[in-house]
């Protein structure tokens, strides 16, 4: 095995020591309840997925025909059920299970549990002790892949803990677009998804990462993500949550370690039913001329609770720039929203850090403007709310747009 | 004959401030009238009240449109009855592209794609439709977008608040012709629409044939006359002469 025994036992022992360590944020989840093992057989192609599973995959942005995708990875519960790489791109990139990558590549040791620590909390520990796949993607130097890679992590079984470890490496001068979805195809399932993600963008590389989450009422989610950016590297993260979830808590760390590195986060979050949502990002500006931006659009409907966080931490002594823009609308009298932007300058005498955070209803003036054009109030509210959530995220299928409209129509009644 | 619009002793306040103080005003079907008056006289407030914006609180008086009392009708109902408004300062609608609004309006009002194309071409606005509505639009772009929306809406009675403010000479002609077209004044057989137009400069009079002018001062309409004569008088003596009428 390419990863040294020493390193592996080090990871395991760190994890073992942290296996009861509660996370700083989010309600504590008792992992003992989710011990089932659920394995599934491989499928020939995506169109032979079971109807319900396929629908879940589509809802999270998967292109079943793979026409406008360069490769795919699908995991159901604890098994990888589908992997593909378009022939055309096989000299440009790799896509496989992380377990396979760990078996196969010597270099993996430098990327495995490096920027996410196994002993961060009980959730990282659980994945380190009991991993089940996750995807590995790597683009070779100076390769620009035409279409996105897609990955989908599905659950259709009760009481499981899906412990995935994802690694993406964008080599020097390369660029990659990734669309991932996590979906539950069993709506009443209890369980948890634990996702470790370690992304590395090398010098001059660029990664656009879009994630669509479709969970349900009884499911907990604890992603643990870090991104490492070298000189001139670019990272764009788009995140969309439009379905209920029991609880989700995540705050990816972005380390901008090389000069001119840039990171942007776009979060679109719709809190439904009694979802507990605590999402943010922490960006560390460690090198000259680094830039970070974080935009969040959140709507709290029903009885949801949303924490929208964003931390900008400047460390470089040279110029750097960071901006947070988090705006929220509370649609329901029973919902709660927290907008918590934080700016930190650790002796960064030349850093420009700024934020604008606001929570407020949609603008009456805009609604009336559209009404004066002969658009009825409900349609006006829907149009404006869709506009509020519209962050121009590419490769988002049209039906997700329509889905947004349906949700708005169903939940915006108290809005005005 | 019944009037298209009749306003009787209209008193309106905004945020507690009395902005209209007993407006009496009427217009026949298909009439095109202009409204002059100094800054802060209440012209915009008058139009917003006719359109039914709730911020403009009617304290007293009535508005009749096509014989019906619309004083308590909301904006949507009035627009459905055929009133439309080109704003002096329209709000920005972030994230909603002008294109999206165009599609919605043309669908609602049965306007073909070809027709839309022609309108976009005539108003030279095509290159801006991917942008959010009014977001960072220049003064002239904003006015063209307003007129564009009205052309898709085809109201029977159009309120136009300062169509030429912030618009350069060349574009004034463009906006002027578009308004003329909208009002059906450029063709003999088109249905005639009525309009009330607020103007300070009167440039719009070079393109749109107005029947009558009114002067609005201190929350009231104080006199009427030939719009060109009125404009010349205002240009010469300002609104000082109006004090006499008052
Ligand atoms: N929302 C508001 N809050 C407070 N005062 C207002 C508001 N809207 C209008 N006003 C006041 O009402 C008065 C009339 O304003 P209005 O905009 O109707 O004038 P106008 O005749 O259109 O002027 P202009 O030629 O400058 O456009 C002004 O004194 C204005 O400041
Ligand atoms: Mg005005």
XYZ file of C-alpha atoms and ligand atoms in Angstrom:
694
model
C 0.000 0.000 0.000
C 1.447 3.331 -1.046
C 0.563 5.109 2.180
C 3.083 4.117 4.816
C 1.980 1.967 7.729
C 3.386 4.586 10.037
C 1.260 7.327 8.613
C -1.862 5.169 8.611
C -1.473 4.149 12.209
C -0.794 7.754 13.129
C -4.085 8.779 11.482
C -5.955 5.984 13.224
C -4.567 6.746 16.630
C -5.301 10.468 16.308
C -8.837 9.567 15.300
C -9.279 7.020 18.067
C -8.374 9.637 20.638
C -10.956 12.048 19.182
C -13.825 9.658 18.671
C -15.934 11.231 21.412
C -14.812 14.782 20.794
C -17.853 16.983 20.255
C -17.817 19.542 17.480
C -17.742 23.221 18.392
C -20.864 23.987 16.380
C -24.111 22.242 15.615
C -26.190 19.819 17.692
C -24.304 16.722 18.794
C -25.260 13.575 16.890
C -25.049 10.169 18.523
C -23.124 8.138 15.951
C -23.746 4.842 17.764
C -27.219 4.771 16.227
C -25.921 4.558 12.687
C -24.045 1.297 12.462
C -25.771 -0.497 9.575
C -23.697 -1.596 6.617
C -25.433 -1.188 3.269
C -23.685 -2.371 0.140
C -25.035 -2.159 -3.373
C -24.160 -3.652 -6.750
C -22.613 -1.755 -9.600
C -24.710 -0.504 -12.505
C -23.769 -0.548 -16.193
C -24.767 3.015 -16.842
C -26.633 5.814 -15.153
C -29.897 5.157 -16.948
C -30.101 1.735 -15.321
C -30.327 3.274 -11.860
C -33.542 2.498 -10.026
C -36.179 5.144 -10.741
C -36.109 6.625 -7.266
C -32.340 6.632 -7.124
C -32.141 8.211 -10.539
C -34.530 10.937 -9.539
C -32.430 11.673 -6.480
C -29.346 11.849 -8.673
C -31.031 14.182 -11.140
C -32.222 16.415 -8.341
C -28.661 16.918 -7.295
C -27.541 18.044 -10.713
C -26.433 14.752 -12.310
C -26.558 14.558 -16.066
C -27.766 11.002 -16.604
C -26.853 10.912 -20.291
C -23.412 12.310 -19.460
C -23.545 14.400 -22.643
C -22.092 17.469 -21.049
C -19.933 15.726 -18.467
C -16.405 14.444 -18.830
C -16.769 11.734 -16.207
C -18.950 10.456 -13.408
C -18.753 8.876 -9.990
C -21.743 7.525 -8.098
C -21.732 6.089 -4.637
C -24.801 4.529 -3.043
C -24.570 3.997 0.712
C -21.252 2.216 1.220
C -20.577 1.111 -2.369
C -19.301 2.751 -5.483
C -21.921 1.743 -8.035
C -20.718 3.628 -11.076
C -17.527 5.203 -12.360
C -16.860 6.491 -15.832
C -14.388 8.613 -17.671
C -15.031 9.723 -21.202
C -12.295 8.189 -23.417
C -11.585 11.616 -24.798
C -10.344 12.867 -21.465
C -8.343 9.922 -20.215
C -5.032 11.660 -20.790
C -6.284 14.702 -18.975
C -7.640 13.479 -15.703
C -8.401 10.678 -13.282
C -11.587 9.888 -11.403
C -12.035 6.947 -9.018
C -12.853 5.950 -5.473
C -10.510 7.443 -2.905
C -9.989 3.929 -1.516
C -8.642 2.907 -4.934
C -6.455 6.005 -5.166
C -4.994 5.213 -1.761
C -4.103 1.710 -3.025
C -2.726 2.956 -6.278
C -0.741 6.165 -5.958
C 2.411 6.862 -4.022
C 1.816 10.574 -4.039
C -1.505 10.268 -2.243
C 0.151 10.370 1.156
C 0.798 14.084 0.642
C -2.908 14.757 0.191
C -4.535 12.299 2.563
C -5.663 13.797 5.899
C -3.328 16.745 5.426
C -5.589 19.791 5.517
C -8.456 18.194 7.358
C -7.303 16.725 10.665
C -8.533 13.284 11.713
C -8.895 14.499 15.287
C -10.836 17.685 14.550
C -13.935 16.148 16.095
C -15.856 12.890 16.402
C -17.065 13.169 12.810
C -13.640 13.401 11.226
C -12.563 10.644 13.590
C -15.431 8.424 12.454
C -14.395 8.780 8.835
C -10.729 8.134 9.601
C -11.601 4.991 11.540
C -14.314 3.725 9.228
C -14.019 5.121 5.726
C -16.135 4.047 2.799
C -14.868 5.473 -0.452
C -15.654 8.999 -1.602
C -14.260 10.304 -4.858
C -10.752 11.080 -5.994
C -10.284 13.474 -8.922
C -7.079 14.730 -10.406
C -6.450 16.885 -13.463
C -2.997 16.696 -14.978
C -0.833 19.806 -15.357
C -2.016 22.402 -17.863
C -5.090 20.398 -18.826
C -8.365 22.203 -19.292
C -11.244 19.825 -19.209
C -14.110 20.888 -21.417
C -17.039 19.534 -19.424
C -17.499 19.145 -15.690
C -16.857 15.977 -13.773
C -19.864 14.880 -11.794
C -20.102 12.978 -8.562
C -23.098 11.880 -6.613
C -23.255 10.467 -3.114
C -26.556 8.760 -2.466
C -28.221 7.121 0.493
C -31.280 4.873 0.316
C -30.985 2.929 3.538
C -31.871 3.537 7.162
C -29.461 4.018 10.037
C -26.262 4.212 8.088
C -23.355 6.540 8.453
C -21.991 7.362 5.025
C -18.341 8.180 5.695
C -16.740 9.455 2.526
C -13.364 10.981 1.906
C -13.065 13.143 -1.215
C -9.830 14.391 -2.676
C -9.455 16.733 -5.638
C -6.093 17.708 -7.043
C -5.832 20.346 -9.728
C -2.243 20.290 -10.933
C -0.305 23.373 -12.049
C -1.993 25.427 -14.710
C -4.942 23.072 -15.019
C -8.613 23.828 -14.659
C -11.554 21.738 -13.604
C -15.246 22.137 -13.067
C -16.921 19.709 -10.673
C -20.604 19.219 -9.983
C -21.481 17.122 -7.014
C -24.712 16.218 -5.428
C -25.602 14.498 -2.242
C -29.037 13.047 -2.133
C -31.328 10.902 -0.126
C -33.513 8.646 -2.200
C -35.398 7.418 0.826
C -37.207 10.378 2.216
C -37.772 9.202 5.749
C -34.329 7.693 6.271
C -32.527 8.378 9.506
C -28.800 8.483 9.239
C -25.790 10.670 8.783
C -23.497 11.737 5.988
C -19.933 12.509 7.003
C -17.883 13.934 4.198
C -14.205 14.738 4.392
C -13.088 16.854 1.461
C -9.524 17.896 0.780
C -9.030 19.991 -2.339
C -5.679 21.145 -3.654
C -5.294 23.716 -6.391
C -1.714 24.112 -7.515
C 0.017 27.107 -9.008
C -2.106 28.809 -11.648
C -4.804 26.157 -11.421
C -8.506 26.721 -11.200
C -11.293 24.723 -9.612
C -14.992 25.484 -9.768
C -16.894 23.283 -7.407
C -20.666 23.192 -7.287
C -22.540 21.177 -4.722
C -26.251 20.574 -4.503
C -27.623 19.022 -1.343
C -30.930 17.182 -1.204
C -31.441 15.722 2.234
C -34.571 15.089 4.228
C -36.197 15.601 7.594
C -34.430 12.899 9.603
C -30.945 13.093 8.186
C -27.883 14.725 9.720
C -24.966 16.010 7.701
C -21.477 16.992 8.814
C -19.121 17.849 5.955
C -15.545 18.696 6.889
C -13.787 20.480 4.072
C -10.488 22.268 3.479
C -9.047 23.811 0.377
C -5.392 24.588 -0.232
C -4.572 27.230 -2.824
C -1.125 27.914 -4.219
C 0.132 30.960 -6.101
C -2.320 32.284 -8.730
C -4.763 29.502 -7.937
C -8.457 30.134 -8.202
C -11.269 28.429 -6.380
C -14.992 28.992 -6.754
C -17.378 27.154 -4.496
C -21.109 27.114 -5.185
C -23.416 25.526 -2.685
C -27.150 25.021 -2.950
C -29.479 23.674 -0.284
C -33.165 23.634 -1.152
C -34.547 20.696 0.803
C -35.163 20.024 4.458
C -32.403 18.469 6.565
C -32.458 17.474 10.213
C -29.198 19.251 10.810
C -26.207 20.303 8.803
C -23.100 22.013 10.076
C -20.092 22.839 7.994
C -17.505 25.589 7.682
C -14.906 24.836 5.015
C -11.410 26.219 5.570
C -9.771 27.892 2.637
C -6.034 28.437 2.866
C -4.834 31.009 0.379
C -1.141 30.233 0.709
C 0.296 31.523 -2.572
C 0.362 35.071 -3.829
C -2.584 36.192 -5.984
C -4.658 33.197 -4.955
C -8.383 33.899 -5.063
C -11.394 32.188 -3.552
C -15.074 32.790 -3.881
C -17.955 31.157 -2.046
C -21.548 31.417 -3.194
C -24.113 29.914 -0.861
C -27.785 29.635 -1.682
C -29.678 28.289 1.289
C -33.378 27.732 1.737
C -34.402 26.592 5.213
C -37.502 24.418 5.178
C -39.548 22.609 7.863
C -37.495 22.351 11.048
C -34.092 22.239 9.410
C -31.126 23.234 11.537
C -28.584 24.773 9.203
C -25.215 26.116 10.258
C -23.034 26.945 7.272
C -20.155 29.253 6.610
C -16.575 29.377 5.486
C -13.258 30.397 6.923
C -10.818 31.965 4.540
C -7.199 32.418 5.564
C -5.407 35.073 3.522
C -1.815 34.074 4.078
C -0.048 35.484 1.024
C 0.321 38.837 -0.733
C -2.478 39.946 -3.021
C -4.828 37.185 -2.073
C -8.512 37.829 -2.552
C -11.513 36.201 -0.971
C -15.182 36.772 -1.374
C -18.106 35.096 0.260
C -21.679 35.633 -0.830
C -24.650 34.066 0.891
C -28.327 34.309 0.118
C -30.468 32.654 2.712
C -34.187 32.268 3.221
C -35.615 30.889 6.427
C -39.095 29.427 6.022
C -41.303 27.233 8.225
C -39.613 26.504 11.567
C -36.078 26.475 10.241
C -33.034 27.819 12.031
C -30.201 29.144 9.906
C -26.750 30.303 10.898
C -24.990 31.971 8.005
C -21.357 32.504 8.893
C -18.325 33.830 7.163
C -14.883 34.427 8.583
C -12.181 36.333 6.766
C -8.823 35.993 8.460
C -5.969 38.079 7.078
C -2.452 36.965 7.977
C -0.220 38.358 5.254
C 1.670 41.573 5.924
C 1.148 42.572 2.296
C -2.024 43.788 0.664
C -4.977 41.439 0.502
C -8.676 41.855 0.115
C -11.735 40.085 1.451
C -15.406 40.798 1.341
C -18.445 39.125 2.827
C -21.905 39.712 1.523
C -24.583 37.818 3.369
C -28.191 38.643 2.943
C -31.168 36.866 4.347
C -34.928 36.885 4.316
C -37.054 35.398 7.051
C -40.248 34.135 5.472
C -41.902 32.651 8.499
C -42.778 33.912 11.955
C -41.459 30.657 13.399
C -38.085 30.726 11.676
C -34.814 32.105 13.021
C -31.842 33.438 11.170
C -28.407 34.433 12.369
C -26.009 36.279 10.077
C -22.557 36.171 11.600
C -19.818 37.736 9.522
C -16.398 38.006 11.133
C -13.334 39.937 10.011
C -9.947 39.257 11.551
C -6.676 40.981 10.784
C -3.660 39.395 12.444
C -1.215 42.221 11.989
C -2.271 42.543 8.375
C -1.588 46.226 8.119
C -2.470 46.381 4.450
C -5.542 44.170 4.411
C -8.892 45.495 3.240
C -11.621 43.487 4.875
C -15.269 44.356 4.608
C -18.691 42.905 5.005
C -22.308 43.673 4.431
C -24.801 41.576 6.275
C -28.499 42.136 6.250
C -31.728 40.423 7.115
C -34.911 41.920 5.837
C -38.067 41.251 3.876
C -38.123 41.488 0.123
C -38.548 45.013 -1.049
C -42.097 46.279 -1.160
C -40.986 48.823 -3.713
C -39.831 46.096 -6.104
C -43.051 44.126 -5.673
C -45.151 47.202 -6.402
C -43.020 48.068 -9.398
C -43.729 44.686 -10.958
C -47.397 44.845 -9.972
C -47.695 48.110 -11.867
C -46.670 46.104 -14.949
C -49.686 43.882 -14.542
C -47.913 41.095 -12.693
C -49.885 39.775 -9.737
C -48.449 39.944 -6.263
C -47.604 36.242 -5.898
C -45.776 36.177 -9.207
C -43.969 39.386 -8.339
C -42.836 37.975 -4.991
C -41.723 34.764 -6.661
C -39.796 36.606 -9.362
C -38.023 38.840 -6.876
C -37.219 35.992 -4.510
C -35.827 33.908 -7.345
C -33.767 36.933 -8.281
C -32.567 37.259 -4.706
C -31.353 33.663 -4.764
C -29.889 33.961 -8.239
C -26.111 33.996 -7.987
C -25.612 33.080 -11.630
C -24.277 29.651 -10.872
C -23.415 27.904 -14.134
C -24.421 24.336 -15.030
C -27.457 24.400 -12.790
C -30.173 22.551 -14.648
C -33.316 24.454 -15.466
C -35.564 22.232 -13.392
C -33.714 23.314 -10.276
C -34.682 26.850 -11.178
C -38.281 25.711 -11.481
C -37.993 23.827 -8.238
C -36.863 27.039 -6.567
C -39.967 28.734 -7.891
C -42.230 25.990 -6.530
C -40.657 26.223 -3.100
C -40.980 29.981 -3.102
C -44.622 29.803 -4.075
C -45.247 27.342 -1.283
C -43.440 29.242 1.443
C -43.536 32.936 0.620
C -47.094 33.483 1.845
C -46.034 35.236 5.040
C -43.389 37.230 3.216
C -45.360 40.434 2.886
C -69.146 61.888 -23.080
C -67.771 60.037 -20.067
C -64.180 60.927 -19.152
C -61.432 58.324 -19.125
C -59.941 59.766 -15.977
C -61.589 61.897 -13.400
C -59.957 63.055 -10.199
C -62.087 64.816 -7.632
C -60.657 66.871 -4.767
C -57.752 64.484 -4.189
C -55.760 64.906 -0.987
C -52.748 62.631 -0.550
C -50.020 62.390 2.077
C -46.659 60.594 2.046
C -45.004 59.728 5.334
C -47.239 62.244 7.024
C -46.486 65.028 4.560
C -49.382 66.487 2.612
C -48.280 66.285 -1.039
C -51.581 66.654 -2.881
C -53.955 69.294 -1.660
C -57.221 68.977 -3.504
C -56.446 68.009 -7.097
C -59.304 68.301 -9.556
C -58.410 66.901 -12.929
C -59.925 65.033 -15.854
C -58.940 63.608 -19.216
C -60.925 62.204 -22.120
C -60.233 58.898 -23.895
C -57.108 59.097 -26.035
C -56.136 62.552 -24.757
C -52.458 63.342 -24.452
C -51.731 65.928 -21.805
C -48.572 67.312 -20.270
C -47.919 68.331 -16.725
C -45.539 71.163 -15.865
C -44.551 72.376 -12.456
C -41.566 73.203 -10.251
C -39.531 70.623 -8.346
C -41.364 69.244 -5.373
C -44.766 70.451 -6.582
C -46.233 66.941 -6.255
C -46.318 65.828 -9.913
C -44.722 62.451 -9.268
C -46.871 61.992 -6.181
C -49.917 62.610 -8.352
C -48.924 59.872 -10.804
C -48.034 57.434 -8.047
C -51.450 58.098 -6.517
C -53.173 57.465 -9.841
C -51.312 54.157 -10.130
C -52.295 53.250 -6.570
C -49.027 53.034 -4.640
C -50.018 52.439 -1.002
C -47.292 54.757 0.287
C -49.317 57.577 -1.220
C -52.190 57.652 1.208
C -55.440 59.099 -0.030
C -56.832 61.251 2.765
C -59.758 62.577 0.832
C -61.232 62.612 -2.659
C -61.833 60.095 -5.428
C -60.217 58.736 -8.574
C -62.442 57.418 -11.349
C -61.026 55.469 -14.271
C -63.291 54.597 -17.180
C -66.228 55.521 -14.991
C -65.242 53.207 -12.165
C -64.147 54.335 -8.714
C -60.607 52.981 -8.396
C -59.620 54.884 -5.254
C -59.475 51.675 -3.200
C -58.129 49.376 -5.919
C -54.575 48.096 -5.645
C -51.791 48.605 -8.171
C -52.325 45.276 -9.883
C -56.037 45.848 -10.340
C -55.440 49.291 -11.797
C -52.799 47.975 -14.186
C -55.234 45.288 -15.292
C -57.806 47.989 -15.967
C -55.322 49.642 -18.285
C -53.180 52.107 -16.367
C -49.417 52.002 -16.859
C -46.573 54.080 -15.459
C -43.112 54.981 -16.652
C -41.200 55.831 -13.487
C -39.118 58.900 -12.880
C -36.787 56.745 -10.803
C -37.583 53.038 -11.128
C -36.182 50.685 -8.472
C -33.471 48.115 -9.162
C -34.611 44.503 -9.054
C -31.459 42.534 -8.304
C -30.986 39.086 -9.808
C -33.963 39.406 -12.172
C -32.802 40.069 -15.695
C -34.666 42.530 -17.871
C -34.943 39.653 -20.338
C -36.887 37.599 -17.826
C -39.329 40.445 -17.308
C -39.634 40.939 -21.065
C -40.493 37.259 -21.491
C -43.069 37.384 -18.744
C -44.722 40.571 -20.010
C -44.816 39.460 -23.628
C -46.291 36.121 -22.591
C -48.905 37.802 -20.379
C -49.901 40.201 -23.126
C -49.687 37.922 -26.144
C -46.814 39.667 -27.884
C -44.856 37.626 -30.406
C -41.094 37.157 -30.315
C -40.797 39.029 -33.615
C -42.673 41.986 -32.206
C -40.433 41.998 -29.158
C -37.366 41.939 -31.405
C -38.584 45.006 -33.275
C -39.259 46.897 -30.060
C -35.812 46.021 -28.689
C -34.264 47.124 -31.942
C -36.155 50.409 -32.031
C -35.251 51.242 -28.473
C -31.642 50.111 -28.972
C -31.727 48.228 -25.707
C -30.960 44.684 -26.769
C -27.442 44.685 -25.368
C -28.681 45.430 -21.864
C -31.406 42.857 -21.420
C -29.196 40.274 -19.721
C -28.588 42.703 -16.889
C -30.651 42.865 -13.734
C -33.571 45.256 -14.073
C -32.286 48.835 -13.765
C -29.092 47.613 -12.090
C -26.483 50.212 -12.932
C -28.531 51.397 -15.922
C -27.621 54.880 -17.093
C -30.300 57.552 -17.060
C -31.089 57.018 -20.724
C -31.030 53.222 -20.496
C -33.445 53.362 -17.612
C -35.951 55.470 -19.549
C -35.687 53.232 -22.588
C -36.271 50.203 -20.393
C -39.334 51.869 -18.885
C -40.813 52.643 -22.286
C -39.951 49.123 -23.451
C -41.902 47.620 -20.559
C -44.893 49.839 -21.332
C -44.779 48.789 -24.964
C -45.122 45.178 -23.853
C -47.822 46.070 -21.368
C -49.850 48.209 -23.786
C -51.845 50.158 -21.225
C -54.808 52.200 -22.369
C -53.698 55.118 -20.267
C -50.005 55.820 -19.789
C -48.453 57.915 -17.077
C -45.000 59.030 -18.144
C -42.841 60.732 -15.549
C -40.064 62.798 -17.151
C -39.268 60.619 -20.165
C -36.417 62.873 -21.217
C -34.595 63.480 -17.954
C -31.045 62.167 -18.205
C -31.506 61.259 -21.866
C -29.194 62.683 -24.540
C -30.581 64.489 -27.610
C -30.286 61.524 -29.932
C -32.014 59.207 -27.508
C -34.747 61.722 -26.800
C -35.809 61.317 -30.426
C -35.725 57.556 -30.009
C -37.756 57.649 -26.793
C -40.082 60.273 -28.304
C -40.822 58.163 -31.379
C -41.350 55.108 -29.218
C -43.875 56.935 -27.050
C -45.631 58.205 -30.129
C -45.821 54.659 -31.427
C -47.045 53.374 -28.078
C -49.806 55.970 -28.076
C -50.794 54.940 -31.594
C -50.293 58.477 -32.843
C -48.026 57.465 -35.697
C -50.690 55.457 -37.514
C -54.145 56.517 -38.510
C -55.876 53.297 -37.631
C -54.083 52.185 -34.442
C -56.069 52.288 -31.237
C -55.451 55.587 -29.526
C -54.084 55.496 -26.012
C -54.233 58.337 -23.574
C -51.203 59.733 -21.811
C -50.216 62.120 -19.105
C -46.625 63.222 -19.421
C -44.534 65.119 -16.903
C -41.857 67.279 -18.499
C -39.578 70.088 -17.423
C -37.850 70.698 -20.750
C -40.728 70.108 -23.118
C -38.417 68.330 -25.593
C -40.914 65.529 -25.758
C -43.404 67.942 -27.350
C -41.278 67.830 -30.508
C -42.242 64.185 -30.960
C -45.537 63.735 -29.228
C -48.479 65.891 -30.090
C -50.026 67.011 -26.829
C -53.550 68.307 -26.614
C -53.337 70.241 -23.427
C -50.924 71.395 -20.749
C -51.451 71.719 -17.012
C -49.477 73.454 -14.333
C -49.047 71.784 -10.995
C -47.973 73.906 -8.059
C -47.947 73.198 -4.355
C -50.001 70.006 -4.575
C -52.651 71.287 -6.960
C -53.437 71.780 -10.617
C -53.783 75.498 -11.018
C -54.279 76.153 -14.711
C -54.423 74.660 -18.173
C -53.738 75.826 -21.667
C -51.947 75.225 -24.924
C -48.847 73.226 -23.939
C -46.459 75.118 -26.278
C -47.614 78.515 -25.072
C -47.305 77.392 -21.494
C -43.816 76.067 -22.074
C -42.720 79.334 -23.666
C -44.173 81.292 -20.795
C -42.416 79.075 -18.227
C -39.144 79.368 -20.157
C -39.448 83.154 -20.157
C -40.751 83.866 -16.676
C -40.477 80.611 -14.762
C -43.418 79.748 -12.556
C -43.598 83.268 -11.107
C -46.414 84.214 -13.432
C -48.384 81.258 -12.168
C -48.688 82.846 -8.769
C -51.106 85.258 -10.417
C -53.364 82.464 -11.660
C -53.260 80.934 -8.243
N -41.447 59.245 0.381
C -41.448 60.541 0.688
N -41.153 60.944 1.933
C -41.157 62.251 2.255
N -41.440 63.207 1.383
C -41.746 62.858 0.141
C -41.756 61.517 -0.296
N -42.102 61.479 -1.589
C -42.272 62.759 -1.957
N -42.058 63.579 -0.921
C -42.119 65.040 -0.944
O -43.299 65.413 -1.567
C -43.095 66.578 -2.349
C -43.552 66.312 -3.763
O -42.657 65.394 -4.381
P -42.826 64.900 -5.863
O -41.790 63.887 -6.108
O -44.221 64.495 -6.067
O -42.522 66.236 -6.656
P -42.347 66.483 -8.221
O -43.304 67.549 -8.565
O -42.430 65.227 -8.959
O -40.892 67.095 -8.277
P -39.699 66.911 -9.378
O -40.016 67.843 -10.490
O -38.498 67.359 -8.635
O -39.668 65.490 -9.790
C -41.621 66.911 -2.227
O -41.458 67.906 -1.251
C -41.011 65.624 -1.777
O -39.844 65.838 -1.021
Mg -41.106 64.129 -10.046
